[in-house]
Coordinates of C-alpha atoms and ligand atoms in Angstrom, one line a residue:
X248 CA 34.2 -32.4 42.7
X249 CA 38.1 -31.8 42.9
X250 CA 39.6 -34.8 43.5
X251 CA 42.6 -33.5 45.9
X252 CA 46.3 -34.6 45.9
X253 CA 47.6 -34.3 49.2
X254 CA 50.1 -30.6 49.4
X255 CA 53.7 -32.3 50.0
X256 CA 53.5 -31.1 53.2
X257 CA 51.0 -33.3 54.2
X258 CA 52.6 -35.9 53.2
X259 CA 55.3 -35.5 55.5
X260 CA 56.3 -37.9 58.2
X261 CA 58.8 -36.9 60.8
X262 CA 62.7 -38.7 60.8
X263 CA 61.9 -39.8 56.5
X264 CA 64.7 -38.5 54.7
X265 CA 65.1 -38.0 50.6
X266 CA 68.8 -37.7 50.5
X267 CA 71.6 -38.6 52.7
X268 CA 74.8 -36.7 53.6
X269 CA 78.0 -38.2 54.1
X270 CA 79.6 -38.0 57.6
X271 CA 80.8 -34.1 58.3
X272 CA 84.6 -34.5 57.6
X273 CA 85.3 -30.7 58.2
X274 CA 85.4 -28.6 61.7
X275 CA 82.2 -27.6 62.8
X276 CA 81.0 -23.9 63.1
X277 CA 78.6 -21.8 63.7
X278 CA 76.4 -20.2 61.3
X279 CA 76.3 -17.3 63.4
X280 CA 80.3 -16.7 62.5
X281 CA 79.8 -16.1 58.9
X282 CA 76.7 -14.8 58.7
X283 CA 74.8 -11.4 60.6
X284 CA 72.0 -12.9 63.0
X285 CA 69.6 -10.5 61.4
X286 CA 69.9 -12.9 58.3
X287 CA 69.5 -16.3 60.1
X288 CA 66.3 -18.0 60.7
X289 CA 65.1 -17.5 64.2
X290 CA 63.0 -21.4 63.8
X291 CA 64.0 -23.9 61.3
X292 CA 62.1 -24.0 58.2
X293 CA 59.4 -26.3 58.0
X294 CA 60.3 -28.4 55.3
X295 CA 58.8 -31.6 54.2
X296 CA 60.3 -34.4 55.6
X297 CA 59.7 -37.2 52.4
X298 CA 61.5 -39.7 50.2
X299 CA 63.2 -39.4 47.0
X300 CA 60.3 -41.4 45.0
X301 CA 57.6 -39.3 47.2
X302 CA 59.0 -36.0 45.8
X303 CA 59.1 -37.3 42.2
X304 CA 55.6 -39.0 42.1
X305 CA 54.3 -35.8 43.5
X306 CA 55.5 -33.7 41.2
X307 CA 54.7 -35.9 38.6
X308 CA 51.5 -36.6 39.4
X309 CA 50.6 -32.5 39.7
X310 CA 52.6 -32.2 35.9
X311 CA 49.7 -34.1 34.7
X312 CA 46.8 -32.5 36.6
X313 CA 46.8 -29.3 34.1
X314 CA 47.2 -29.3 30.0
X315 CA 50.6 -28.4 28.2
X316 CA 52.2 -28.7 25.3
X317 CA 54.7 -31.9 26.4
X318 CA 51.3 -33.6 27.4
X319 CA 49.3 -33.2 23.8
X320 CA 48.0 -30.7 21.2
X321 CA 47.9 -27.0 21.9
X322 CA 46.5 -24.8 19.4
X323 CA 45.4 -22.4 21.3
X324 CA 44.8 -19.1 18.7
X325 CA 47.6 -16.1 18.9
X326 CA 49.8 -17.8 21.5
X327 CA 52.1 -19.8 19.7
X328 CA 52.4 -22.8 21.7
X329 CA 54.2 -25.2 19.6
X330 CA 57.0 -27.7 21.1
X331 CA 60.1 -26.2 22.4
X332 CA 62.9 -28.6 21.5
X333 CA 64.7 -29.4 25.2
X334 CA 68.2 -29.1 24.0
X335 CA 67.2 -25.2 24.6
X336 CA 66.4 -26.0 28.3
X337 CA 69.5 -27.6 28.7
X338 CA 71.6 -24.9 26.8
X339 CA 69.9 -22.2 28.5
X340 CA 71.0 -24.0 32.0
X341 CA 74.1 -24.7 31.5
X342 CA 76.3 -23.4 34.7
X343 CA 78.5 -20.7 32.3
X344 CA 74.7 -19.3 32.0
X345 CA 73.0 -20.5 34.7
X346 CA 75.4 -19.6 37.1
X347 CA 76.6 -16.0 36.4
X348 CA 75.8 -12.8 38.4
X349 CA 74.3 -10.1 37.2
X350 CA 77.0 -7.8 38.5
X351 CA 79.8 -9.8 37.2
X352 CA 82.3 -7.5 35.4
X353 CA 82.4 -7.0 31.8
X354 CA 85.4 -8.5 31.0
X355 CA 83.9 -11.9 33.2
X356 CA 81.0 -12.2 31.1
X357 CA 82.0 -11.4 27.0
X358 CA 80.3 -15.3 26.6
X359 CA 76.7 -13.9 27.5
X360 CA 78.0 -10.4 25.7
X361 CA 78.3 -12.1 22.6
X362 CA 75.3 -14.3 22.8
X363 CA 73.2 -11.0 23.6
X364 CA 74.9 -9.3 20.8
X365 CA 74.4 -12.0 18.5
X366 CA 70.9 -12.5 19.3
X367 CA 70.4 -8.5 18.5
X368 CA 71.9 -9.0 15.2
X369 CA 70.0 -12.3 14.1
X370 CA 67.1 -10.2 15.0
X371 CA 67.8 -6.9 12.5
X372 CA 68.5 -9.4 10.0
X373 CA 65.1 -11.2 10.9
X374 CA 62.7 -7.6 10.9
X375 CA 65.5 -5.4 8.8
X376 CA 65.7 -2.8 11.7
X377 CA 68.3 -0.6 12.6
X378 CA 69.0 -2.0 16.8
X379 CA 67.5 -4.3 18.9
X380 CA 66.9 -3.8 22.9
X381 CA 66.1 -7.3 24.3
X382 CA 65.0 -6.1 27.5
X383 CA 61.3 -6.4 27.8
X384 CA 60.1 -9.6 29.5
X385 CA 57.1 -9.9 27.6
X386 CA 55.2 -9.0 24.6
X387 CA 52.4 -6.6 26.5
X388 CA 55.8 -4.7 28.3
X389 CA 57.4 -4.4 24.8
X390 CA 54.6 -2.7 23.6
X391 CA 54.7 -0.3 26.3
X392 CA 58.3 0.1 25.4
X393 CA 58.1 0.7 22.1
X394 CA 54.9 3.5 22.6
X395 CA 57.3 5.1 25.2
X396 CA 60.0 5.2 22.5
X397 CA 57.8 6.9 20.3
X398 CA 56.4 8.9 22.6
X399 CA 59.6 9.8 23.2
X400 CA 60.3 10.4 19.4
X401 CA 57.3 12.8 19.0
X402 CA 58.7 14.6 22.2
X403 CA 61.6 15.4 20.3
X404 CA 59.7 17.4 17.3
X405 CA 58.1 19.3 20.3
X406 CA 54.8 17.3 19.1
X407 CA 52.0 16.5 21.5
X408 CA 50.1 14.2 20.2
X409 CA 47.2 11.8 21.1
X410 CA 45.9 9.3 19.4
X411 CA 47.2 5.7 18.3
X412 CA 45.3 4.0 15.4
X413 CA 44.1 0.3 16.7
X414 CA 41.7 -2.3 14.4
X415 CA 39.2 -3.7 15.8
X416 CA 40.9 -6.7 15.8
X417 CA 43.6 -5.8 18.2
X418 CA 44.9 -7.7 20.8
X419 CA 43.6 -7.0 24.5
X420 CA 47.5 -5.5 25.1
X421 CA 47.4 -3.2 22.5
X422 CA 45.0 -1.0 23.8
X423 CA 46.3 -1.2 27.4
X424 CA 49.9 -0.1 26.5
X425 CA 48.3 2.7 24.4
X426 CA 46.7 4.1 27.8
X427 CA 49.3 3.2 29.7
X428 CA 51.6 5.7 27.5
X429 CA 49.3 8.2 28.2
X430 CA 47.7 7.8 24.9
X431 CA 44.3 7.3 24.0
X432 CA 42.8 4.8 21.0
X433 CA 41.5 5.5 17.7
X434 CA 39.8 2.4 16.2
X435 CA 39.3 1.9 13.1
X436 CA 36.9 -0.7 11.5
X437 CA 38.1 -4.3 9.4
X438 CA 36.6 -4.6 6.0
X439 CA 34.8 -7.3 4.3
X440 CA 37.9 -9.1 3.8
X441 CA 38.9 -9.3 7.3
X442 CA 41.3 -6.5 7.0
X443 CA 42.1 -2.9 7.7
X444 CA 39.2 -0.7 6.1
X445 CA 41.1 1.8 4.3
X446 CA 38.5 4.4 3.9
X447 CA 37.8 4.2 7.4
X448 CA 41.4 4.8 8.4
X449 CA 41.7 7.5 6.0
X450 CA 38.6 9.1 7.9
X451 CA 40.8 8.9 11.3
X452 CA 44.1 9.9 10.6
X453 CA 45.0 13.6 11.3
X454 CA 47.8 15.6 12.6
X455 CA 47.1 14.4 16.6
X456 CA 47.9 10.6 15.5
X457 CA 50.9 9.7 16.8
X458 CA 50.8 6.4 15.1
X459 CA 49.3 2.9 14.4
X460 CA 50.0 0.0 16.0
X461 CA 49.1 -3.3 13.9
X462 CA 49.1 -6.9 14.1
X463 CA 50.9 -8.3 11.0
X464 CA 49.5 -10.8 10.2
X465 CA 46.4 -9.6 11.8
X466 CA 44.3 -11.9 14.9
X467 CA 42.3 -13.3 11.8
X468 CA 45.9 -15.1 10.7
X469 CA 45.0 -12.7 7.5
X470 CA 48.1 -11.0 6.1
X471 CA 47.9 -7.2 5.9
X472 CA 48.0 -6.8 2.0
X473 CA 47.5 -3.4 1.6
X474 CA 50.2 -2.6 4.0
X475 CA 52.4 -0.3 1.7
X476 CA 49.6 1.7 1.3
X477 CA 48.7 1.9 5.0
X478 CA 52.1 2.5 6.2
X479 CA 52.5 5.5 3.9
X480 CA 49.5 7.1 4.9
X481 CA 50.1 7.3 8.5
X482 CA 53.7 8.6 7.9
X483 CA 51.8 11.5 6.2
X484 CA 50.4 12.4 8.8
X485 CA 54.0 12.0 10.8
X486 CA 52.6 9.6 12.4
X487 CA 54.9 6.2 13.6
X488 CA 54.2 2.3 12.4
X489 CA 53.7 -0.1 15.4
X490 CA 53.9 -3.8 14.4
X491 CA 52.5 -6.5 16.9
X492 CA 55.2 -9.0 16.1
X493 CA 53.8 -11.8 18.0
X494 CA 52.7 -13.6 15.2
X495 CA 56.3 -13.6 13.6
X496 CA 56.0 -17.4 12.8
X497 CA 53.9 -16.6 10.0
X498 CA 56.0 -14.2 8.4
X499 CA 60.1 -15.3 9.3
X500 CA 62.2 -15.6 6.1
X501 CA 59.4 -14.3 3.5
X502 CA 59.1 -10.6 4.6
X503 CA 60.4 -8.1 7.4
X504 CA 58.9 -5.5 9.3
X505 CA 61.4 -3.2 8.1
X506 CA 59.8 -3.6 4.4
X507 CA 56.5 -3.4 5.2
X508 CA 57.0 0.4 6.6
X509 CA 56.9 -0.6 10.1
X510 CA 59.4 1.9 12.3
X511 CA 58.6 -0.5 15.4
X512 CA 58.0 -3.8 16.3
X513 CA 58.2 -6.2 19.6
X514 CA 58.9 -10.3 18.9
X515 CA 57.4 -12.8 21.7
X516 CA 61.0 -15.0 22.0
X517 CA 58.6 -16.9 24.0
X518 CA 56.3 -17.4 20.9
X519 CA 58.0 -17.6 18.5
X520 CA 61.5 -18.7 19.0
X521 CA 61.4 -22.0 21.0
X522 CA 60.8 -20.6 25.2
X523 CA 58.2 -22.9 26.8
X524 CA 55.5 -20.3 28.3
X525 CA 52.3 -20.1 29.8
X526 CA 51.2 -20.0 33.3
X527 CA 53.1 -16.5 33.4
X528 CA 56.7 -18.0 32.9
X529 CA 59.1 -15.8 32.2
X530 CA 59.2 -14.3 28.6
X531 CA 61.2 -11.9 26.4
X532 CA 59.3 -9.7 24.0
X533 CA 62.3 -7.6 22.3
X534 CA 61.9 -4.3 20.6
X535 CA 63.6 -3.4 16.8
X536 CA 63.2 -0.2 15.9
X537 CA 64.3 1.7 12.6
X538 CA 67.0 4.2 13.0
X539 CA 65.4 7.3 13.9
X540 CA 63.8 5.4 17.3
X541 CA 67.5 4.8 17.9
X542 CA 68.3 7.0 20.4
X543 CA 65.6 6.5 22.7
X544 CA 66.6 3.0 23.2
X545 CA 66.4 1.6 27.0
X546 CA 69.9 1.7 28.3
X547 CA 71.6 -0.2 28.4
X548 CA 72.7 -1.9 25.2
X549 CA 75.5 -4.1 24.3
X550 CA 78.2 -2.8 21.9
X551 CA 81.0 -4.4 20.7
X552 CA 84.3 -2.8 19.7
X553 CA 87.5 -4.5 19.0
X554 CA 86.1 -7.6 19.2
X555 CA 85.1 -7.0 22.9
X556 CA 82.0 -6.6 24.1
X557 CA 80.9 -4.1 27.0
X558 CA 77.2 -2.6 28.2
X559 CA 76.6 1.5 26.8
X560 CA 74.9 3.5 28.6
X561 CA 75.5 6.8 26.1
X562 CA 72.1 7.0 24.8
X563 CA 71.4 10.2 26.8
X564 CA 67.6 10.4 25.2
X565 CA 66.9 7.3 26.4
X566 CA 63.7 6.0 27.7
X567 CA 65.3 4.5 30.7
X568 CA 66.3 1.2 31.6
X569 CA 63.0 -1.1 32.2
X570 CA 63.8 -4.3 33.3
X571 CA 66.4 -4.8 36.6
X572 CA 69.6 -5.7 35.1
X573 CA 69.2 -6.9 31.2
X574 CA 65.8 -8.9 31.2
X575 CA 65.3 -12.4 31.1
X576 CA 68.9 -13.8 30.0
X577 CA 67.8 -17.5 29.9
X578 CA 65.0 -17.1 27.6
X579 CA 68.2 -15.0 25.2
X580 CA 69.9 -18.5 25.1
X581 CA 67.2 -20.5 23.9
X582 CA 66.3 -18.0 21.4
X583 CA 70.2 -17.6 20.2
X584 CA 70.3 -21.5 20.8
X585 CA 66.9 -22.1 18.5
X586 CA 67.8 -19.6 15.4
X587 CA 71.9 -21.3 15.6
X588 CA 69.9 -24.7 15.1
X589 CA 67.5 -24.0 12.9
X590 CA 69.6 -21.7 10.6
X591 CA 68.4 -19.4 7.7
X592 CA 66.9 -22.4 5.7
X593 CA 65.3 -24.1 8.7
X594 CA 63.5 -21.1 9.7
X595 CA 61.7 -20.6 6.2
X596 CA 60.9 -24.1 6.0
X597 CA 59.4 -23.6 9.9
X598 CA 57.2 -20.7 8.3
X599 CA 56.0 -22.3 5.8
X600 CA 55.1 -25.4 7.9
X601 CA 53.1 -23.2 10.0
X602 CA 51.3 -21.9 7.1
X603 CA 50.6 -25.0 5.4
X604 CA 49.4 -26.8 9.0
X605 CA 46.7 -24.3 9.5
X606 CA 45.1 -23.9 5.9
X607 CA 45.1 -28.0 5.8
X608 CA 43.7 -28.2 9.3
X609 CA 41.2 -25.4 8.3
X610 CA 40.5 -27.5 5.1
X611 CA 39.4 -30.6 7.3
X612 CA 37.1 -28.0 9.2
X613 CA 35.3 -26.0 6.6
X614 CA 32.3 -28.4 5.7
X615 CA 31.1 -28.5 9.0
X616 CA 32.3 -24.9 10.4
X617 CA 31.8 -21.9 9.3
X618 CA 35.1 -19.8 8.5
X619 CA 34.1 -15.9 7.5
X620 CA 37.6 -14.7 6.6
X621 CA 39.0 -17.2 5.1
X622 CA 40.8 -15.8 2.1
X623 CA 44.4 -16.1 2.9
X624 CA 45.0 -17.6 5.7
X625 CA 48.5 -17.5 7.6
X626 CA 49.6 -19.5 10.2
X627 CA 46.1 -19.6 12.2
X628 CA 42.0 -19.2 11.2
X629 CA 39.1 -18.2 13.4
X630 CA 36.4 -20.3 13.0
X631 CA 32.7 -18.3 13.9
X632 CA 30.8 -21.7 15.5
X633 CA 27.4 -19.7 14.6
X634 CA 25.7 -23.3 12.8
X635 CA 26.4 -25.0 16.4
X636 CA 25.0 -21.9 17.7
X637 CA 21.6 -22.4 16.2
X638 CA 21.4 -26.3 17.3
X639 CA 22.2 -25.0 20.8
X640 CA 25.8 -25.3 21.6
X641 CA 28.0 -22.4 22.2
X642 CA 31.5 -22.5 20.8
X643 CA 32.5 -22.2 25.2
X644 CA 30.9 -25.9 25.0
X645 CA 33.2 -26.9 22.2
X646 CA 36.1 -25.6 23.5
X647 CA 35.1 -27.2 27.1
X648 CA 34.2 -30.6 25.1
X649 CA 37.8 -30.9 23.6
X650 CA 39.2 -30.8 27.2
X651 CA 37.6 -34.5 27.5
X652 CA 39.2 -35.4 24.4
X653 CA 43.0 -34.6 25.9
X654 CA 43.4 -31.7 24.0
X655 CA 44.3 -28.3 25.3
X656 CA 40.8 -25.7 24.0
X657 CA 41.8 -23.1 21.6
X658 CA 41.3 -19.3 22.0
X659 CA 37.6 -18.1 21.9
X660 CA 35.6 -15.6 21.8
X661 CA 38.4 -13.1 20.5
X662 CA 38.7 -11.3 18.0
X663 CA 35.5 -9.9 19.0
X664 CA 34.6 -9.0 15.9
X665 CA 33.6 -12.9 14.7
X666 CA 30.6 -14.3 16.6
X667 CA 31.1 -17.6 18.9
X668 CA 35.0 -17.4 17.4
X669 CA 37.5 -19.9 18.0
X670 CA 40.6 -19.3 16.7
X671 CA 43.3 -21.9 16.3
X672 CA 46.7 -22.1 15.7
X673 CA 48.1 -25.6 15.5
X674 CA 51.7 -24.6 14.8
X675 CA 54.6 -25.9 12.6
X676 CA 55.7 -28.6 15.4
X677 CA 52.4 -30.8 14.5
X678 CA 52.0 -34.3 12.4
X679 CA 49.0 -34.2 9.9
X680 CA 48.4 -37.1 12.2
X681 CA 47.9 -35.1 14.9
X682 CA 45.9 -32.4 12.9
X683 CA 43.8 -35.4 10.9
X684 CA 43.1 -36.8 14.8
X685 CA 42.2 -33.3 16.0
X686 CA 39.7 -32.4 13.3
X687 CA 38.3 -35.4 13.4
X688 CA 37.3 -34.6 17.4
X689 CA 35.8 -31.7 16.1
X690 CA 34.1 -33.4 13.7
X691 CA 32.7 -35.5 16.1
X692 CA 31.5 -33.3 18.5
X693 CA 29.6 -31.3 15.9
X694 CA 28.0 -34.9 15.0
X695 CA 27.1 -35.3 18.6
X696 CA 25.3 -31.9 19.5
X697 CA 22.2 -33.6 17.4
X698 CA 22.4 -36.8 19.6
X699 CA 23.8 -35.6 22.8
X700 CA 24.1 -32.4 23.3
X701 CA 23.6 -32.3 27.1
X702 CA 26.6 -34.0 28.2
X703 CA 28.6 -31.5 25.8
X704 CA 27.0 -28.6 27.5
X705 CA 28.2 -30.6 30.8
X706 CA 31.8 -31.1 29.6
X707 CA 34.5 -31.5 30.3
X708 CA 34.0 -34.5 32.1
X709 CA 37.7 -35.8 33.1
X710 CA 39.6 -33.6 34.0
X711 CA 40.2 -33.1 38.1
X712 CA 38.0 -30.1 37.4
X713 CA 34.4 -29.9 36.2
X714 CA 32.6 -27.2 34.7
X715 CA 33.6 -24.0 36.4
X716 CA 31.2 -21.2 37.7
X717 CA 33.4 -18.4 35.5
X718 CA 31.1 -15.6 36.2
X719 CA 31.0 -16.9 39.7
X720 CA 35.0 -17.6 39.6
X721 CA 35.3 -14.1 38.6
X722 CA 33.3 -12.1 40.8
X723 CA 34.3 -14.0 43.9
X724 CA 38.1 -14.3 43.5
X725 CA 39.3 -17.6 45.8
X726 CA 42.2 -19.0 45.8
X727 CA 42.7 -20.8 48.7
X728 CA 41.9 -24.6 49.2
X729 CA 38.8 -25.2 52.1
X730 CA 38.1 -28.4 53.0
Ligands
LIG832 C1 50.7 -12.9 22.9 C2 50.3 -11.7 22.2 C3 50.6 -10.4 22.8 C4 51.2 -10.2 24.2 O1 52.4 -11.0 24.4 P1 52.7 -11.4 25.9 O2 54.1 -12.0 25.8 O3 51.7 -12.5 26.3 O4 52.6 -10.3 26.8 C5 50.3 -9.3 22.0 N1 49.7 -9.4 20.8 C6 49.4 -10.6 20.3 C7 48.8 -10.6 18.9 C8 49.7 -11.7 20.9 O5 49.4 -12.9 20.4

C-alpha cells in the first residue's frame, strides 16, 4: 500500500504563520483603486496556513518520494540524464534573466540577444550547419519543425512527396512527427550489425521520399558507419537527411552532422547540454539546418549588425513562428552557461567520457548478459535479458528489482527490435565506482533469480509504491487520491 504524506493543505492549522511582515509603515489602500474588480478575487485564496520548517520538511520529504538524478544513478537508455552542474540553475536565474519580459524592447534586452546569438553560433560550430532556430521546446517539437521545414523545402520545387525513410530502430517521436507533417513512414530494416541495411534501403528509396530521418548514433548506441554512403543515396533521389540529434553526447567534438551529409538536425539542450529534465520540465530541442533549409526558418531569429543585436522577421518563406515568444529562454542560459564552462577541450573530453563509461560498464556486464550488437558501442548498449528470460524473469523484473537497490531502472523494452531489451546509458558524470557498484547489483540480481526469484518478480519492495497494475494503470486512467 501507499504510505500517504499528508497534502500541505492538510496540514494546515488556522492563525500558524511561515513568515512575518513588518508593521505597514505606508498609507493604506484599497486594492480595488489600482486594480479592475474583474481581476480581484471575489474569496481569499485558500492557502495553507503552516510554518517555515513545515513547508521545507514537506517538500523535502516529497523530493525524496520519487527517483532523480541528485538522489542516485540514472542510466536510463536514450535520455541522457547525467548531472547538471547547479551553477547553471543559478546562472539561468539570475534576475537580468529571470526577471525580463518577453516584450521588453530590443534595445532593453541586447544581454539575452547576445546570449541567444551566441548560443546559435556555438551550435553551427558544434553540427557545422549554416543557422540555428532555438525555438522548439523539446526534441519531439523539433522534429516536427524540422519535417515542416522540409516539407516546406520540397514545396518550393513544386514536389509532393510522401514518404520519410525511418529504421526500425527509431525513436517512438520519429514516426509521430513524420505523421504529424502529413507524411507517411517508410521503414527500412537494421542489419546483422545493428545498423541500417543498405540493400533494404536501396529497395525503398524512390522519387516520392522526401527524406530520411536517422538517429546518429542509432538507439543501439552503434555509430552509423556507412553514413556517407547513405546520405548520398537519399540525396539521389532529392530526397533530405534528418538527424535525430539527441544522442549528441556521443558524437560532440569528434564529428558534425554537417559532415556526415545531414541537411537537418534537432539537439535535446535538455540532454545533452546540462538542463535538468524529466517529469515534462521544460526543454529546448533546437533545429540547425544547412543553407538551403535557410529560409524556411521559424521567425523570428536573432541577427546582429553593428554589434547590436535585434529579432528578424524577413524570412518571408518561413514556416512560422512555433513557440509564443522565443522558446524556453532559461534552458538557452544553461546551455550558453554549460558549453562557456566546459569549453572546446572540455566538451571532447565529456564525449569521450561518455564513451568510455558505457563500453566499461558493458564490459562488467557481458559474462552474465547477453549484448547482440555489441560491436562499437557509443555512449550507451542494449542489453537483450533473453538467458534471465529462460530461468523465468523478465527483463520488467530486473528493471523493477533495481528500484529496491536505489537506483533509477533503465529504458526497456525499446528498441523493439532486441528481445527483453534494456538499454542503458550511464553518462559521462559517473565514477567507475558508481558503475563498478551498479554492475555489481546487476550481477547480483542475475545470481538471485536461481535462489529467489519470487521476491524479484515481487519487486520493488521499498519504494512508497509497490508493483503497479500497468495494464490496469493504463486502461483505467486515475489520478486522483481516494481514501
Ligand atoms: C529523447 C529523444 C527524443 C525526443 O526528445 P524530447 O526532448 O524528449 O521530446 C527523440 N529521439 C531520441 C533518440 C531521444 O532519445
Amino acid at each position: 500500500m501507499y504510505s500517504k504524506t499528508p497534502l500541505i493543505f492538510e496540514q494546515s492549522k488556522k492563525g500558524q504563520i511561515g513568515a512575518s511582515l513588518p508593521k505597514l509603515d505606508v498609507p493604506e489602500f484599497a486594492l480595488s483603486s489600482v486594480i479592475p474588480d474583474s481581476l480581484l478575487r471575489a474569496i481569499p485564496a485558500e492557502l495553507p496556513e503552516v510554518s517555515e520548517p513545515e513547508v521545507v520538511r514537506h517538500y523535502t520529504n516529497l523530493s525524496v518520494k520519487n527517483h532523480h538524478v541528485d538522489r542516485d544513478f540514472y542510466p536510463l537508455g536514450s535520455c541522457t540524464m547525467k548531472y547538471n552542474p547547479k551553477i547553471n540553475d543559478v546562472i539561468s536565474g539570475l534576475p537580468g534573466f529571470a526577471g525580463l519580459h518577453p516584450l521588453q524592447s530590443d534595445e532593453s534586452a541586447q544581454g539575452a540577444l547576445k546570449i541567444i546569438w551566441e548560443l546559435e553560433q556555438m551550435l553551427i560550430n558544434i553540427t557545422g550547419m549554416e543557422r540555428v532556430t532555438l525555438q522548439p521546446s523539446a526534441g519531439a517539437q523539433g522534429e516536427f519543425v524540422g519535417i515542416l521545414m522540409m516539407k516546406k523545402y520540397h514545396e518550393s520545387k513544386n514536389e509532393d512527396r510522401k514518404y520519410i525513410i525511418i529504421p526500425e530502430t527509431a525513436h517512438g517521436t520519429n514516426p509521430a512527427s513524420i505523421v504529424f507533417s502529413g507524411y507517411l513512414t517508410r521503414q527500412v530494416a537494421t542489419d546483422e550489425r545493428g545498423r541500417v541495411d543498405i540493400y533494404d534501403l536501396k529497395a525503398k528509396l524512390d522519387s516520392d521520399v522526401a527524406g530520411m530521418m536517422l538517429t546518429q548514433p542509432n538507439t543501439l548506441g552503434l555509430f552509423e558507419d556507412r553514413i556517407e554512403e547513405i546520405s548520398t543515396l537519399v540525396h539521389e533521389v532529392g530526397g533530405l537527411m534528418y538527424m535525430d540529434g539527441a544522442n549528441l553526447n556521443a558524437l560532440i567534438g569528434i564529428v558534425r552532422p554537417a559532415d556526415m551529409g545531414f541537411d537537418i538536425t534537432h539537439i535535446n539542450l535538455h540532454k545533452t547540454f546540462s538542463t535538468p529534465h524529466g517529469g515534462g520540465g521544460p526543454g529546448s530541442g533546437p533545429i540547425a539546418v544547412a543553407e538551403e533549409l535557410t529560409p524556411f526558418l521559424p521567425t523570428p531569429m536573432v541577427k546582429k549588425e553593428d554589434e547590436k543585436y535585434c529579432w528578424d522577421y524577413e524570412y518571408p518563406q518561413s514556416i512560422g513562428p512555433i513557440h509564443g515568444f522565443y522558446g524556453n529562454f532559461s534552458i538557452l542560459v544553461r546551455a550558453w552557461a554549460f558549453i562557456k564552462t566546459m569549453g572546446e577541450s572540455g566538451l571532447i573530453a565529456m564525449t569521450k567520457q561518455a564513451v568510455l563509461n558505457a563500453n566499461y560498464l558493458k564490459s562488467l556486464l557481458e559474462e552474465k548478459y547477453h549484448i547482440p550488437f555489441s560491436e562499437g558501442t557509443l555512449h550507451e548498449f542494449v542489453i537483450s535479458g533473453t538467458k534471465q528470460k529462460e530461468r523465468g524473469i523478465r527483463v520488467l523484473d530486473i528493471a523493477k528489482s533495481l528500484l529496491d537497490y536505489g537506483y533509477h531502472a533503465p529504458t526497456i523494452y525499446f528498441p523493439i527490435n532486441v528481445p527483453e531489451a534494456m538499454m542503458i546509458e550511464p553518462t559521462e558524470s559517473e565514477t567507475k565506482q558508481t558503475l563498478d557498484n551498479f554492475a555489481n547489483t546487476l550481477l547480483e540480481i542475475d545470481k538471485r533469480i536461481d535462489t529467489e526469484s519470487d521476491t524479484l518478480i515481487e519487486a520493488p519492495e521499498k519504494t512508497p509504491v509497490k508493483r503497479l497494475d500497468e495494464t490496469k494503470a493504463n486502461r483505467e486512467l486515475n489520478l486522483r487520491w481516494t481514501k
